[in-house]
């Protein structure tokens, strides 16, 4: 892992982002909404998606969903039979509702897809045809972006749109990536290291960089994003396939039950019309889940997209729900990405107050969080009022840069510097000063304790010298302990990964409440840990951004690459977090679980519904020949026709009623499997048994009010 | 003591006996199927049939062995009947005709024991003892072997190996069925069941006229008939015949024999997968359904209205007075919730709803507790399906006993649950639609329909009991029920073994707090619900036109 003590892009995020950033502190505890879920459902979307729903009536499209295809065939049949007997209002009404059932199913899918399409349109705008400045033998030539090949070198300067995905091989620049991340604050991209990847369609704001193209046109990140959010690349996920098999087999079972009924009925002395048989079939087969299944899948992906996470496959989203081990990097995930000043330690011959004063002055020009924390500590602990740069007349401020790794001020003949130990010592020696003997011991002590030492030095009339050391320390994010506790209840083990020594790592692990930690972790250690967990049958999720993370990201079942990371990392992972917020891994797991729960809940609901429908339809069909069967008409439905129609209408309306749920996902709260099962069985199992009895009865009452029936 | 109380006390005695046998028998069977030592007699048998009992079989090999053994059994039994006329010990009966021979051969090899013949008027000693009785043992042992193979699929990991069919077959027969059957036969003889090889006796009746009584090795046949959930009676009257089932005590003993192995196998399952609690959960599921059905049956039979029935203390038509309504109801439920099909009373004469209960019991797939072996694998398949739905509801890829239920597993489980409904409904519909088959019905109306529906339900589920009244000895019914029995037995086995192979190849998933706990009562409740809804609802329209129409009239 790379350390992030250098000037990080956070220092630039003083601009207020147009889109709410995902704060470092795990949030989501909004009282009004579940942590995952959200995504408001607007009934207007139903109307907007109607044309698409009708377009999907094409049998070649319908056949992809076996359950709804059966309904489609049934609708065709009943319509055909109604044409044979045009005076039969019952046949026409049933046909109409069967068609509506199919349209409602298509509508659910169309609405789900529609949300992705809007996102895709925004992305397309970013993907305008660009002109690339290709370097050939150090000479620039202008070619269309579509003609770039892997390995080409292109130059981008302030104002240029980067023509394709690639790595910066020369220079540093600030880049506006809002086209893909929605985050308006620019980010730094520089050659070498882990922040070299640039994405086509983003815009260079300052400086000049040379980029080596790493993907073919048409296969760039933005192209993949578009096809992902549009659902064009959507493939059925393993659980979805398995569920489809179950639904298909239930459909076949009920098809058999209905197809074999006519001879039985004939023997009993009654004749079943095709319309009635199809109505019975459609009521029995699991249309509710069959209609909503693909919408649930699309909406699940969409929920990730809303959180600025791109899953390269639905399979990865499902795997996220199965994860049993989370590998979390300490820095940025468990602790605040930036260390904070915790104490000022003077060298022999100076006082703490002197160090604090010098540290504060030299940090005023340092806008990094570390720098800010020094000012804050000086104020809180030593009562030093924060001075503003303008207050000190004639002061010359030296801002922190990644190159110098120091900040400071020259004022009243004093030159104060603060920064990384190496840089400050070099500066002191350059000025001909001495480094106090105990400075080295102090920095070593802080390092050993897991902290980061910064040196404060002063050059005045007495010459240059080191005044003291600032102790920068990791601070565990608020709420992490509770979060890990929740994960434990969900059966997920958390492992903290850190480059720290075991002692420090243990201290932070205990403070944060993780289950385990991996100290002094090398990429090889990480890989070995993943393999060990997987050998035990566990599914592992991790985040990473560096090139050396790539093998582990590829090995992990869920590998979330940070968008700020290298292209190797993004290529290896199966998800990319555009916000580069490693804490989001936890949300990803929850979204994965919610996706599966929604499918299971609606399947249960759909199957449980059948009981009531039988009690509506069977007496309606046969009470005329076997009057005893009227005892099964426990809903006391008004007439056989009304009973069958009510069941069909209920069956259709329940689809529309559940569209918002399938798009939003069922409410999810972290809890043990036992509790979750009890809760969901209660709501969707028992609810599924009871709801149709009530619904069918109400519809029947309404139908019986229609005059002339 | 009133008849209701008597029935309840019998039920309690039965539950007590089953509970006593559960742990020792279940644990013993687990040891039988996991031991690596062979008895001397077993070694002789392996040498005789040229099998190596120590080779591990993958599922295709296991299946091939099951099928080869069963095909050989059908052929042997068919020829034995066809040649009966020229064999000694035939009691003078002629050879059985081809359609009936086929039907009977299939019937006994598939553990169905559907009988379209009158035992005492068709089969001599040789066929009864060397043919039918042998199949009573081995067809049961085959069912247990397949169940154990599935359990091994759950218990084993990263191997596709399911054990050795020949070892499982021989051990199940010699170490489990033969000893228990032997003890039971002795008890039956002690209680008055007959055991001899005497011929046909002409006996005068009280009111004049005469009657033929056959002798035969009845008690020994009776013991395995119940223990192996076979059900094929030595006599046509089956367990209602006093030579087969002389007293209320033997009646209870026979019910005990029917239920003891299927229930105890859940313990075997628990031990083999390393968690007896998982076994208890399956046991609880079976127990809840079984008790529920028994209560329902007693309810319909005792509470039946109508003055004659009230005076008799319940619906006694077709029931033996010595067993009463209680003993007959318990027997009827036990025999139809297992794949036994023995009867001590006539299901056709039960009340309309009572007849429906026997049919629904079979339609659930005979899983509470089900046939020896077939009950366990049947309910495990349904558990896989219940786990799939419930597993999704806890937000994980469904898993059962540490094995993932993915697309392949689902495909096999779904195929399994499709087979019997398809067979029952299609064969029944064909019988109703064609002009000739309905002539076999004895009764008109809903009851007549029930006769046909019952016949195919019984055949496809390998039960073997009949809704008396239907003349099933026609070419149509002999052939079609024969096919229903064959497909109903072996197609499910194909999918069970394929599933076992697929499970055995997986690596296990460790249990965490996020795992669906399948040993908890909640899961048992879910499984009961899933069984009733998924398998029960399939038949609702058909049941409505038969027993429901009759019972609710």
Short mmCIF file of C-alpha atoms in Angstrom, two decimals, chain B residues 92-360:
data_model
loop_
_atom_site.label_atom_id
_atom_site.label_comp_id
_atom_site.label_asym_id
_atom_site.label_seq_id
_atom_site.Cartn_x
_atom_site.Cartn_y
_atom_site.Cartn_z
CA UNK B 92 -51.06 -75.80 -8.76
CA UNK B 93 -51.33 -72.21 -9.97
CA UNK B 94 -50.60 -71.61 -13.62
CA UNK B 95 -48.14 -69.11 -15.03
CA UNK B 96 -49.12 -65.48 -14.70
CA UNK B 97 -50.04 -63.64 -17.92
CA UNK B 98 -47.50 -61.18 -19.42
CA UNK B 99 -49.15 -57.85 -18.53
CA UNK B 100 -49.74 -58.89 -14.94
CA UNK B 101 -46.28 -60.44 -14.63
CA UNK B 102 -44.72 -57.21 -15.85
CA UNK B 103 -46.86 -55.21 -13.48
CA UNK B 104 -46.06 -57.38 -10.50
CA UNK B 105 -42.35 -57.63 -11.26
CA UNK B 106 -42.05 -53.87 -11.56
CA UNK B 107 -44.26 -53.39 -8.55
CA UNK B 108 -42.06 -55.42 -6.20
CA UNK B 109 -38.71 -54.20 -7.55
CA UNK B 110 -39.81 -50.58 -7.21
CA UNK B 111 -40.84 -51.15 -3.59
CA UNK B 112 -44.40 -50.33 -4.63
CA UNK B 113 -46.08 -53.70 -4.19
CA UNK B 114 -49.14 -52.70 -6.08
CA UNK B 115 -51.05 -55.95 -6.54
CA UNK B 116 -53.43 -56.41 -9.42
CA UNK B 117 -53.75 -60.09 -8.47
CA UNK B 118 -55.23 -62.06 -5.56
CA UNK B 119 -52.26 -63.43 -3.68
CA UNK B 120 -53.88 -66.60 -2.50
CA UNK B 121 -55.27 -67.42 -5.94
CA UNK B 122 -52.29 -66.50 -8.12
CA UNK B 123 -48.90 -66.95 -6.49
CA UNK B 124 -47.43 -70.20 -5.23
CA UNK B 125 -44.80 -70.66 -2.53
CA UNK B 126 -41.83 -70.27 -4.87
CA UNK B 127 -42.89 -66.96 -6.36
CA UNK B 128 -44.00 -65.64 -2.97
CA UNK B 129 -40.87 -66.65 -1.11
CA UNK B 130 -38.02 -66.73 -3.66
CA UNK B 131 -39.38 -63.88 -5.73
CA UNK B 132 -41.59 -61.47 -3.88
CA UNK B 133 -40.11 -61.86 -0.40
CA UNK B 134 -36.55 -61.42 -1.70
CA UNK B 135 -37.55 -58.23 -3.46
CA UNK B 136 -39.23 -57.06 -0.27
CA UNK B 137 -35.76 -57.03 1.29
CA UNK B 138 -33.58 -55.82 -1.54
CA UNK B 139 -35.91 -53.17 -2.98
CA UNK B 140 -36.01 -51.63 0.49
CA UNK B 141 -32.24 -51.88 0.78
CA UNK B 142 -31.87 -50.12 -2.59
CA UNK B 143 -33.96 -47.21 -1.30
CA UNK B 144 -31.83 -46.96 1.81
CA UNK B 145 -28.63 -47.13 -0.26
CA UNK B 146 -29.71 -44.22 -2.45
CA UNK B 147 -30.69 -42.21 0.64
CA UNK B 148 -27.32 -42.88 2.24
CA UNK B 149 -25.60 -41.87 -1.00
CA UNK B 150 -27.40 -38.53 -0.87
CA UNK B 151 -26.48 -38.07 2.77
CA UNK B 152 -22.85 -38.76 1.86
CA UNK B 153 -23.19 -36.09 -0.80
CA UNK B 154 -23.96 -33.61 1.96
CA UNK B 155 -21.35 -35.00 4.33
CA UNK B 156 -18.43 -35.27 1.91
CA UNK B 157 -16.49 -32.52 0.25
CA UNK B 158 -14.20 -32.05 -2.68
CA UNK B 159 -14.79 -35.59 -3.85
CA UNK B 160 -17.51 -36.90 -6.07
CA UNK B 161 -17.52 -40.21 -4.28
CA UNK B 162 -20.78 -41.52 -2.86
CA UNK B 163 -19.75 -44.88 -1.43
CA UNK B 164 -20.23 -48.33 -2.87
CA UNK B 165 -23.68 -49.44 -3.93
CA UNK B 166 -23.03 -53.16 -3.47
CA UNK B 167 -21.72 -52.69 0.04
CA UNK B 168 -24.65 -50.44 0.93
CA UNK B 169 -27.14 -52.89 -0.56
CA UNK B 170 -25.74 -55.95 1.15
CA UNK B 171 -25.25 -54.25 4.51
CA UNK B 172 -28.69 -52.69 4.49
CA UNK B 173 -30.18 -56.08 3.83
CA UNK B 174 -28.08 -58.23 6.13
CA UNK B 175 -27.31 -55.90 8.99
CA UNK B 176 -30.52 -53.88 9.18
CA UNK B 177 -33.52 -55.49 7.50
CA UNK B 178 -32.92 -59.21 8.09
CA UNK B 179 -32.29 -59.06 11.87
CA UNK B 180 -35.23 -56.78 12.63
CA UNK B 181 -37.54 -58.69 10.29
CA UNK B 182 -36.51 -61.98 11.88
CA UNK B 183 -37.36 -60.78 15.38
CA UNK B 184 -40.61 -59.25 14.17
CA UNK B 185 -41.60 -62.46 12.37
CA UNK B 186 -41.12 -64.46 15.54
CA UNK B 187 -43.27 -62.01 17.48
CA UNK B 188 -45.93 -62.19 14.78
CA UNK B 189 -45.94 -65.97 14.90
CA UNK B 190 -46.21 -65.82 18.67
CA UNK B 191 -49.22 -63.59 18.29
CA UNK B 192 -50.93 -65.92 15.85
CA UNK B 193 -49.73 -65.11 12.35
CA UNK B 194 -49.08 -68.28 10.34
CA UNK B 195 -45.72 -69.53 9.10
CA UNK B 196 -45.75 -72.82 7.15
CA UNK B 197 -45.56 -74.29 3.69
CA UNK B 198 -48.82 -76.19 3.80
CA UNK B 199 -51.21 -76.29 0.87
CA UNK B 200 -54.74 -75.11 0.38
CA UNK B 201 -57.31 -76.09 2.96
CA UNK B 202 -60.96 -76.47 2.23
CA UNK B 203 -62.85 -75.24 5.26
CA UNK B 204 -66.57 -75.38 6.00
CA UNK B 205 -68.29 -72.19 6.99
CA UNK B 206 -70.72 -71.64 9.81
CA UNK B 207 -73.56 -70.87 7.49
CA UNK B 208 -72.80 -73.70 5.11
CA UNK B 209 -70.71 -73.59 1.97
CA UNK B 210 -66.94 -73.77 2.05
CA UNK B 211 -63.91 -71.58 1.90
CA UNK B 212 -60.29 -72.07 0.83
CA UNK B 213 -57.53 -71.26 3.27
CA UNK B 214 -53.92 -71.13 2.09
CA UNK B 215 -50.95 -71.82 4.25
CA UNK B 216 -47.63 -70.10 3.57
CA UNK B 217 -44.58 -68.37 5.01
CA UNK B 218 -46.81 -65.48 5.99
CA UNK B 219 -45.30 -64.11 9.20
CA UNK B 220 -41.82 -63.78 7.70
CA UNK B 221 -43.26 -62.08 4.63
CA UNK B 222 -45.44 -59.86 6.77
CA UNK B 223 -42.52 -58.62 8.86
CA UNK B 224 -40.47 -57.40 5.90
CA UNK B 225 -43.62 -56.24 4.12
CA UNK B 226 -44.03 -53.61 6.81
CA UNK B 227 -40.40 -53.06 7.79
CA UNK B 228 -39.32 -52.48 4.20
CA UNK B 229 -42.39 -50.29 3.53
CA UNK B 230 -43.31 -52.75 0.80
CA UNK B 231 -46.94 -53.54 1.45
CA UNK B 232 -47.57 -56.46 -0.85
CA UNK B 233 -49.81 -58.80 1.10
CA UNK B 234 -49.55 -62.55 1.06
CA UNK B 235 -53.31 -62.53 0.87
CA UNK B 236 -55.53 -60.22 -1.07
CA UNK B 237 -57.04 -58.85 2.14
CA UNK B 238 -53.53 -57.79 3.10
CA UNK B 239 -53.10 -56.77 6.73
CA UNK B 240 -56.82 -57.03 7.31
CA UNK B 241 -56.43 -60.80 6.98
CA UNK B 242 -56.24 -62.50 10.38
CA UNK B 243 -53.36 -64.76 9.21
CA UNK B 244 -51.30 -61.67 8.46
CA UNK B 245 -52.42 -59.40 11.26
CA UNK B 246 -54.30 -61.34 13.92
CA UNK B 247 -54.68 -58.94 16.86
CA UNK B 248 -54.76 -55.23 17.76
CA UNK B 249 -51.26 -55.70 19.17
CA UNK B 250 -49.89 -57.08 15.91
CA UNK B 251 -51.66 -54.21 14.18
CA UNK B 252 -49.75 -51.73 16.31
CA UNK B 253 -46.55 -53.73 15.84
CA UNK B 254 -46.99 -53.59 12.08
CA UNK B 255 -47.51 -49.84 12.16
CA UNK B 256 -44.39 -49.59 14.29
CA UNK B 257 -42.44 -51.65 11.75
CA UNK B 258 -43.67 -49.43 8.92
CA UNK B 259 -42.50 -46.26 10.62
CA UNK B 260 -39.43 -47.27 12.54
CA UNK B 261 -36.76 -47.23 9.82
CA UNK B 262 -37.96 -44.13 7.94
CA UNK B 263 -38.11 -42.10 11.16
CA UNK B 264 -34.83 -43.47 12.50
CA UNK B 265 -33.04 -42.73 9.24
CA UNK B 266 -33.22 -39.05 10.14
CA UNK B 267 -30.93 -39.89 13.05
CA UNK B 268 -28.63 -41.75 10.70
CA UNK B 269 -28.64 -38.67 8.52
CA UNK B 270 -27.86 -36.42 11.48
CA UNK B 271 -24.98 -38.60 12.62
CA UNK B 272 -23.50 -38.91 9.14
CA UNK B 273 -23.59 -35.17 8.43
CA UNK B 274 -22.12 -34.51 11.84
CA UNK B 275 -25.07 -32.76 13.44
CA UNK B 276 -27.82 -34.80 15.03
CA UNK B 277 -29.79 -31.57 15.36
CA UNK B 278 -30.14 -31.44 11.60
CA UNK B 279 -31.63 -34.91 11.87
CA UNK B 280 -34.03 -33.74 14.56
CA UNK B 281 -35.22 -30.90 12.33
CA UNK B 282 -36.09 -33.32 9.54
CA UNK B 283 -37.64 -35.69 12.09
CA UNK B 284 -39.73 -32.83 13.45
CA UNK B 285 -40.95 -31.97 9.96
CA UNK B 286 -41.95 -35.55 9.31
CA UNK B 287 -43.47 -35.85 12.76
CA UNK B 288 -45.59 -32.73 12.45
CA UNK B 289 -47.05 -33.82 9.13
CA UNK B 290 -47.57 -37.40 10.28
CA UNK B 291 -49.28 -36.38 13.51
CA UNK B 292 -51.36 -33.77 11.71
CA UNK B 293 -52.54 -36.31 9.17
CA UNK B 294 -53.29 -38.87 11.85
CA UNK B 295 -55.31 -36.35 13.82
CA UNK B 296 -57.13 -35.30 10.68
CA UNK B 297 -57.89 -38.89 9.77
CA UNK B 298 -59.15 -39.76 13.24
CA UNK B 299 -61.22 -36.62 13.12
CA UNK B 300 -62.90 -37.47 9.84
CA UNK B 301 -63.45 -41.10 10.74
CA UNK B 302 -64.66 -40.66 14.32
CA UNK B 303 -66.69 -37.53 13.79
CA UNK B 304 -68.48 -38.64 10.71
CA UNK B 305 -72.12 -37.74 10.92
CA UNK B 306 -74.96 -40.00 9.92
CA UNK B 307 -76.97 -42.08 12.41
CA UNK B 308 -75.54 -45.50 11.50
CA UNK B 309 -71.99 -44.26 11.85
CA UNK B 310 -72.72 -42.48 15.10
CA UNK B 311 -74.12 -45.66 16.62
CA UNK B 312 -71.10 -47.64 15.46
CA UNK B 313 -68.84 -45.02 17.07
CA UNK B 314 -67.33 -43.87 13.80
CA UNK B 315 -67.08 -44.81 10.15
CA UNK B 316 -66.54 -48.55 10.53
CA UNK B 317 -67.39 -49.62 7.00
CA UNK B 318 -64.41 -51.41 5.49
CA UNK B 319 -62.59 -51.50 8.80
CA UNK B 320 -61.89 -54.56 10.92
CA UNK B 321 -63.79 -54.54 14.19
CA UNK B 322 -60.73 -55.93 15.99
CA UNK B 323 -58.69 -52.81 15.06
CA UNK B 324 -61.49 -50.27 15.32
CA UNK B 325 -61.58 -46.79 13.86
CA UNK B 326 -58.50 -45.67 15.79
CA UNK B 327 -56.16 -48.51 14.84
CA UNK B 328 -57.38 -48.42 11.23
CA UNK B 329 -56.91 -44.66 10.96
CA UNK B 330 -53.37 -44.78 12.33
CA UNK B 331 -52.56 -47.65 9.98
CA UNK B 332 -54.06 -45.92 6.94
CA UNK B 333 -52.07 -42.74 7.55
CA UNK B 334 -48.86 -44.62 8.27
CA UNK B 335 -49.17 -46.71 5.15
CA UNK B 336 -49.89 -43.78 2.82
CA UNK B 337 -47.36 -41.37 4.32
CA UNK B 338 -44.79 -44.08 3.75
CA UNK B 339 -44.42 -45.98 0.52
CA UNK B 340 -45.90 -49.06 2.17
CA UNK B 341 -49.37 -49.53 0.81
CA UNK B 342 -50.27 -52.36 3.15
CA UNK B 343 -53.82 -51.94 4.38
CA UNK B 344 -55.68 -53.21 7.40
CA UNK B 345 -58.88 -51.52 6.24
CA UNK B 346 -60.24 -50.36 2.92
CA UNK B 347 -59.41 -46.81 1.98
CA UNK B 348 -62.25 -46.75 -0.49
CA UNK B 349 -64.68 -47.18 2.40
CA UNK B 350 -63.21 -44.36 4.46
CA UNK B 351 -65.23 -41.17 4.58
CA UNK B 352 -64.76 -38.97 1.53
CA UNK B 353 -62.36 -36.69 3.35
CA UNK B 354 -60.60 -39.63 5.00
CA UNK B 355 -59.97 -41.10 1.56
CA UNK B 356 -58.65 -37.66 0.58
CA UNK B 357 -56.23 -37.75 3.50
CA UNK B 358 -54.77 -41.05 2.32
CA UNK B 359 -54.39 -39.65 -1.18
CA UNK B 360 -52.90 -36.36 -0.06
#
